Amino acid sequence: MRRNPYLPCLEMRDPDAALTLFCLPHGGGSATVYRDWRAIFPAWVDVQPVELPGRGSLLSRPAVTDMDLLVTTVARAVLPAVDRPFAVFGHSMGATVAAELTSWLCRYGHPAPGLMIASGRAAVPDLRLAAATAALPDDELLTWLLGLGGTEPAAFLDPQLTSIALRALRADLTACVGYEKTFDRLPVPILALGGDDDPGVQVAELERWNEQTSKAFRSVVLPGGHFYYRDQMSTVARLITAELRLVPGVGTLAGEHRGG
């Protein structure tokens, strides 16, 4: 496939993999947050991190502050790579994008993911919190971000890089402020994951993803805060892999694939 800046690992795509796993980053995050995932999943899972405008390989493009436009942009970018079974993973704001991406694909008659994984995100996010956070001055926004854990203060010693990161985060928060859900129940199984010490997502809020699907639902709460998955990548990979084996058309291929 030709180079796709929204899918920076597409040129490394394994044509023999049984399934593609698209991974959407948290608010302000880039595709690099999933840089280690291609190594920890079995070879039959082709991990494809998704880059969003205004960061990483798309730094030269303006960050998108409208959720509908963001979802449409991502959907059109991934369409060339949905030619085999696939799943979508999203963490924090990325889970909202993942759900809306799934809705968009179904609404316009495209193949739907065999599984959607919502991580570290309430099924019904608090838009008031997003609005208040988006309005914070840079220094307070940075303090809020560091308070979520998962990011070392040393990562923000460079003023220019800090400015870029906060600009992307503020754009993502603004997109969440105006968010309106476009679906009732998704016709796709959902796996909800979260940390038991996440200050922004209570277990009961995570469980409400059950109300967002007409198919199977499972939730797993692991030790940790908002970025629980960074400390438990192997455990998270095993959980997701077990669910991916249930995606129609994957089971036999996964068993036969090298490293499966």
Coordinates of C-alpha atoms in Angstrom, one line a residue:
M1 CA 0.0 0.0 0.0
R2 CA 1.1 3.6 -0.6
R3 CA 2.1 5.8 2.3
N4 CA -0.8 7.0 4.5
P5 CA 0.2 9.7 7.0
Y6 CA -2.9 8.8 9.2
L7 CA -1.6 5.2 9.4
P8 CA 2.2 5.6 9.9
C9 CA 2.8 1.8 10.1
L10 CA 0.7 0.9 7.1
E11 CA 3.8 0.2 5.0
M12 CA 4.8 -2.4 7.5
R13 CA 1.4 -4.1 7.2
D14 CA 1.6 -7.9 7.2
P15 CA -0.4 -9.2 4.3
D16 CA -0.8 -12.6 6.0
A17 CA -2.1 -11.3 9.3
A18 CA -5.6 -12.5 10.2
L19 CA -6.8 -9.2 11.6
T20 CA -6.0 -5.5 11.7
L21 CA -6.3 -3.6 15.1
F22 CA -6.6 0.1 14.6
C23 CA -5.5 2.0 17.8
L24 CA -6.7 5.5 18.5
P25 CA -4.8 7.7 21.0
H26 CA -6.0 9.6 24.0
G27 CA -6.6 13.3 23.9
G28 CA -3.5 15.1 22.9
G29 CA -1.7 11.8 22.2
S30 CA -0.2 10.6 18.9
A31 CA 0.3 7.3 17.2
T32 CA 3.6 6.8 19.0
V33 CA 1.8 5.9 22.3
Y34 CA 1.2 2.5 20.6
R35 CA 4.8 2.1 19.3
D36 CA 5.4 -1.0 21.4
W37 CA 2.1 -2.7 20.6
R38 CA 3.3 -4.2 17.3
A39 CA 5.8 -6.3 19.3
I40 CA 3.6 -7.5 22.1
F41 CA 0.6 -8.8 20.1
P42 CA 0.8 -12.1 18.3
A43 CA 1.9 -12.0 14.7
W44 CA -1.6 -12.6 13.3
V45 CA -2.7 -9.3 14.8
D46 CA -1.5 -6.4 12.6
V47 CA -1.5 -3.3 14.9
Q48 CA -2.1 -0.1 13.1
P49 CA -1.8 3.1 15.3
V50 CA -3.9 5.9 13.9
E51 CA -2.4 9.4 13.8
L52 CA -4.6 12.4 14.3
P53 CA -4.1 15.9 12.7
G54 CA -1.9 18.3 14.6
R55 CA 0.7 15.9 16.0
G56 CA 3.2 13.3 15.0
S57 CA 3.4 12.7 11.2
L58 CA 0.5 15.1 10.8
L59 CA 2.0 18.0 12.8
S60 CA 1.8 20.3 9.8
R61 CA -2.0 19.9 9.6
P62 CA -4.3 21.8 11.9
A63 CA -5.7 19.9 14.8
V64 CA -9.5 19.2 14.4
T65 CA -11.8 20.8 17.0
D66 CA -15.0 19.2 15.7
M67 CA -15.8 15.6 16.5
D68 CA -17.9 14.9 13.4
L69 CA -15.1 16.2 11.1
L70 CA -12.5 14.2 13.1
V71 CA -14.4 11.0 12.9
T72 CA -15.0 11.5 9.1
T73 CA -11.3 12.2 8.6
V74 CA -10.3 9.1 10.4
A75 CA -12.9 6.9 8.7
R76 CA -11.8 7.9 5.2
A77 CA -8.2 7.3 6.2
V78 CA -8.7 3.8 7.4
L79 CA -11.1 2.6 4.7
P80 CA -8.4 1.4 2.4
A81 CA -7.2 -1.0 5.2
V82 CA -10.5 -2.5 6.2
D83 CA -10.2 -5.3 3.6
R84 CA -10.0 -8.1 6.2
P85 CA -11.4 -8.6 9.7
F86 CA -10.5 -5.7 11.9
A87 CA -11.1 -4.2 15.4
V88 CA -10.9 -0.8 16.9
F89 CA -9.2 0.2 20.2
G90 CA -9.5 3.7 21.7
H91 CA -8.2 5.0 25.0
S92 CA -9.9 8.0 26.7
M93 CA -11.0 10.4 24.0
G94 CA -9.9 7.8 21.5
A95 CA -12.7 5.5 22.8
T96 CA -15.3 8.1 21.8
V97 CA -13.7 8.4 18.4
A98 CA -13.6 4.6 18.1
A99 CA -17.3 4.3 18.9
E100 CA -18.2 7.1 16.4
L101 CA -15.9 5.6 13.8
T102 CA -17.8 2.3 14.2
S103 CA -21.1 4.1 13.9
W104 CA -19.9 6.0 10.7
L105 CA -18.8 2.7 9.0
C106 CA -22.1 1.0 9.8
R107 CA -24.1 4.1 8.7
Y108 CA -22.5 4.3 5.3
G109 CA -22.6 0.6 4.5
H110 CA -18.9 -0.1 5.0
P111 CA -17.5 -3.2 6.8
A112 CA -17.9 -2.9 10.6
P113 CA -15.2 -3.9 13.1
G114 CA -15.6 -7.3 14.7
L115 CA -14.9 -5.8 18.1
M116 CA -14.6 -2.3 19.6
I117 CA -12.5 -1.8 22.7
A118 CA -13.2 1.2 24.9
S119 CA -10.4 2.0 27.3
G120 CA -10.3 4.5 30.2
R121 CA -13.5 6.3 29.1
A122 CA -17.0 6.7 30.5
A123 CA -19.7 5.5 28.1
V124 CA -21.4 8.8 28.7
P125 CA -18.6 11.3 29.1
D126 CA -19.0 14.5 31.3
L127 CA -18.9 17.3 28.7
R128 CA -18.9 19.9 31.4
L129 CA -15.6 18.6 32.6
A130 CA -14.2 18.7 29.1
A131 CA -15.4 22.3 28.6
A132 CA -13.9 23.4 31.9
T133 CA -10.6 21.7 31.2
A134 CA -10.4 23.0 27.6
A135 CA -10.7 26.6 29.0
L136 CA -7.8 26.2 31.4
P137 CA -4.6 28.3 30.9
D138 CA -1.6 26.4 29.6
D139 CA 0.1 26.0 33.0
E140 CA -3.1 24.7 34.6
L141 CA -3.9 22.5 31.7
L142 CA -0.4 21.0 32.0
T143 CA -0.9 20.4 35.8
W144 CA -4.2 18.7 35.0
L145 CA -2.5 16.4 32.4
L146 CA 0.3 15.5 34.8
G147 CA -2.3 14.7 37.5
L148 CA -3.7 11.9 35.3
G149 CA -0.3 10.1 35.6
G150 CA 1.3 8.2 32.8
T151 CA 3.4 11.1 31.7
E152 CA 6.7 12.1 33.3
P153 CA 7.2 15.8 34.0
A154 CA 10.5 15.6 32.2
A155 CA 8.6 15.1 28.9
F156 CA 7.5 18.7 29.2
L157 CA 10.9 20.4 29.7
D158 CA 11.1 21.6 26.1
P159 CA 8.7 24.7 25.8
Q160 CA 8.2 24.2 22.1
L161 CA 7.2 20.5 22.4
T162 CA 5.0 21.3 25.4
S163 CA 3.2 24.0 23.4
I164 CA 2.6 21.5 20.6
A165 CA 1.3 18.9 23.0
L166 CA -1.0 21.3 24.8
R167 CA -2.3 22.7 21.5
A168 CA -3.3 19.2 20.4
L169 CA -4.8 18.4 23.8
R170 CA -6.9 21.6 23.8
A171 CA -8.2 20.8 20.3
D172 CA -9.2 17.3 21.3
L173 CA -11.0 18.6 24.5
T174 CA -12.8 21.2 22.4
A175 CA -14.0 18.4 20.0
C176 CA -15.3 16.6 23.0
V177 CA -17.2 19.7 24.3
G178 CA -19.4 19.8 21.2
Y179 CA -19.8 16.0 21.0
E180 CA -23.2 14.6 20.3
K181 CA -23.6 10.8 20.0
T182 CA -24.8 9.6 16.6
F183 CA -26.0 6.1 17.5
D184 CA -28.3 4.2 19.8
R185 CA -26.7 0.8 20.1
L186 CA -23.8 -0.3 18.0
P187 CA -24.2 -3.7 16.2
V188 CA -20.7 -4.6 17.3
P189 CA -19.4 -6.4 20.5
I190 CA -17.7 -4.1 23.0
L191 CA -14.9 -4.8 25.4
A192 CA -14.5 -2.1 28.1
L193 CA -11.2 -1.8 29.9
G194 CA -10.2 0.5 32.7
G195 CA -8.1 1.1 35.8
D196 CA -9.5 0.7 39.3
D197 CA -7.8 4.0 40.4
D198 CA -8.7 6.2 37.4
P199 CA -9.7 9.6 38.9
G200 CA -11.9 10.4 35.9
V201 CA -13.8 7.1 35.2
Q202 CA -15.7 5.2 37.8
V203 CA -16.3 1.4 37.3
A204 CA -20.0 2.0 37.0
E205 CA -19.4 4.5 34.2
L206 CA -17.2 2.0 32.4
E207 CA -20.0 -0.6 32.7
R208 CA -22.4 1.6 30.9
W209 CA -20.7 0.7 27.7
N210 CA -23.0 -2.3 27.9
E211 CA -25.8 0.1 27.0
Q212 CA -24.0 1.1 23.8
T213 CA -24.1 -2.3 22.0
S214 CA -26.7 -4.7 20.8
K215 CA -24.1 -7.5 20.8
A216 CA -21.9 -9.1 23.4
F217 CA -20.3 -7.1 26.1
R218 CA -17.5 -7.7 28.6
S219 CA -15.7 -5.4 31.0
V220 CA -12.4 -5.8 32.8
V221 CA -11.0 -3.5 35.5
L222 CA -7.3 -3.7 36.1
P223 CA -5.1 -2.2 38.8
G224 CA -3.9 1.3 37.9
G225 CA -5.0 4.8 37.1
H226 CA -6.1 6.5 33.9
F227 CA -3.1 5.2 32.0
Y228 CA -3.2 1.7 33.6
Y229 CA -2.5 0.0 30.3
R230 CA 1.1 1.4 30.1
D231 CA 2.1 -0.6 33.1
Q232 CA 0.2 -3.7 32.1
M233 CA 0.7 -3.9 28.3
S234 CA 1.2 -7.6 28.3
T235 CA -1.9 -8.3 30.3
V236 CA -3.9 -5.9 28.2
A237 CA -2.6 -7.5 25.0
R238 CA -3.6 -11.0 26.3
L239 CA -7.1 -9.8 27.2
I240 CA -7.6 -8.2 23.8
T241 CA -6.1 -11.1 21.9
A242 CA -8.5 -13.5 23.5
E243 CA -11.5 -11.4 22.4
L244 CA -10.0 -11.0 18.9
R245 CA -10.0 -14.7 18.4
L246 CA -13.8 -14.6 18.6
V247 CA -14.1 -12.2 15.7
P248 CA -15.8 -14.0 12.8
G249 CA -13.3 -15.3 10.3
V250 CA -10.3 -14.9 12.6
G251 CA -10.2 -18.1 14.8
T252 CA -8.9 -20.6 12.2
L253 CA -6.6 -18.1 10.6
A254 CA -5.1 -17.1 13.9
G255 CA -4.4 -20.7 14.9
E256 CA -2.7 -21.4 11.6
H257 CA -0.7 -18.2 11.4
R258 CA 2.9 -18.2 12.5
G259 CA 3.3 -17.0 16.1
G260 CA -0.5 -17.5 16.7

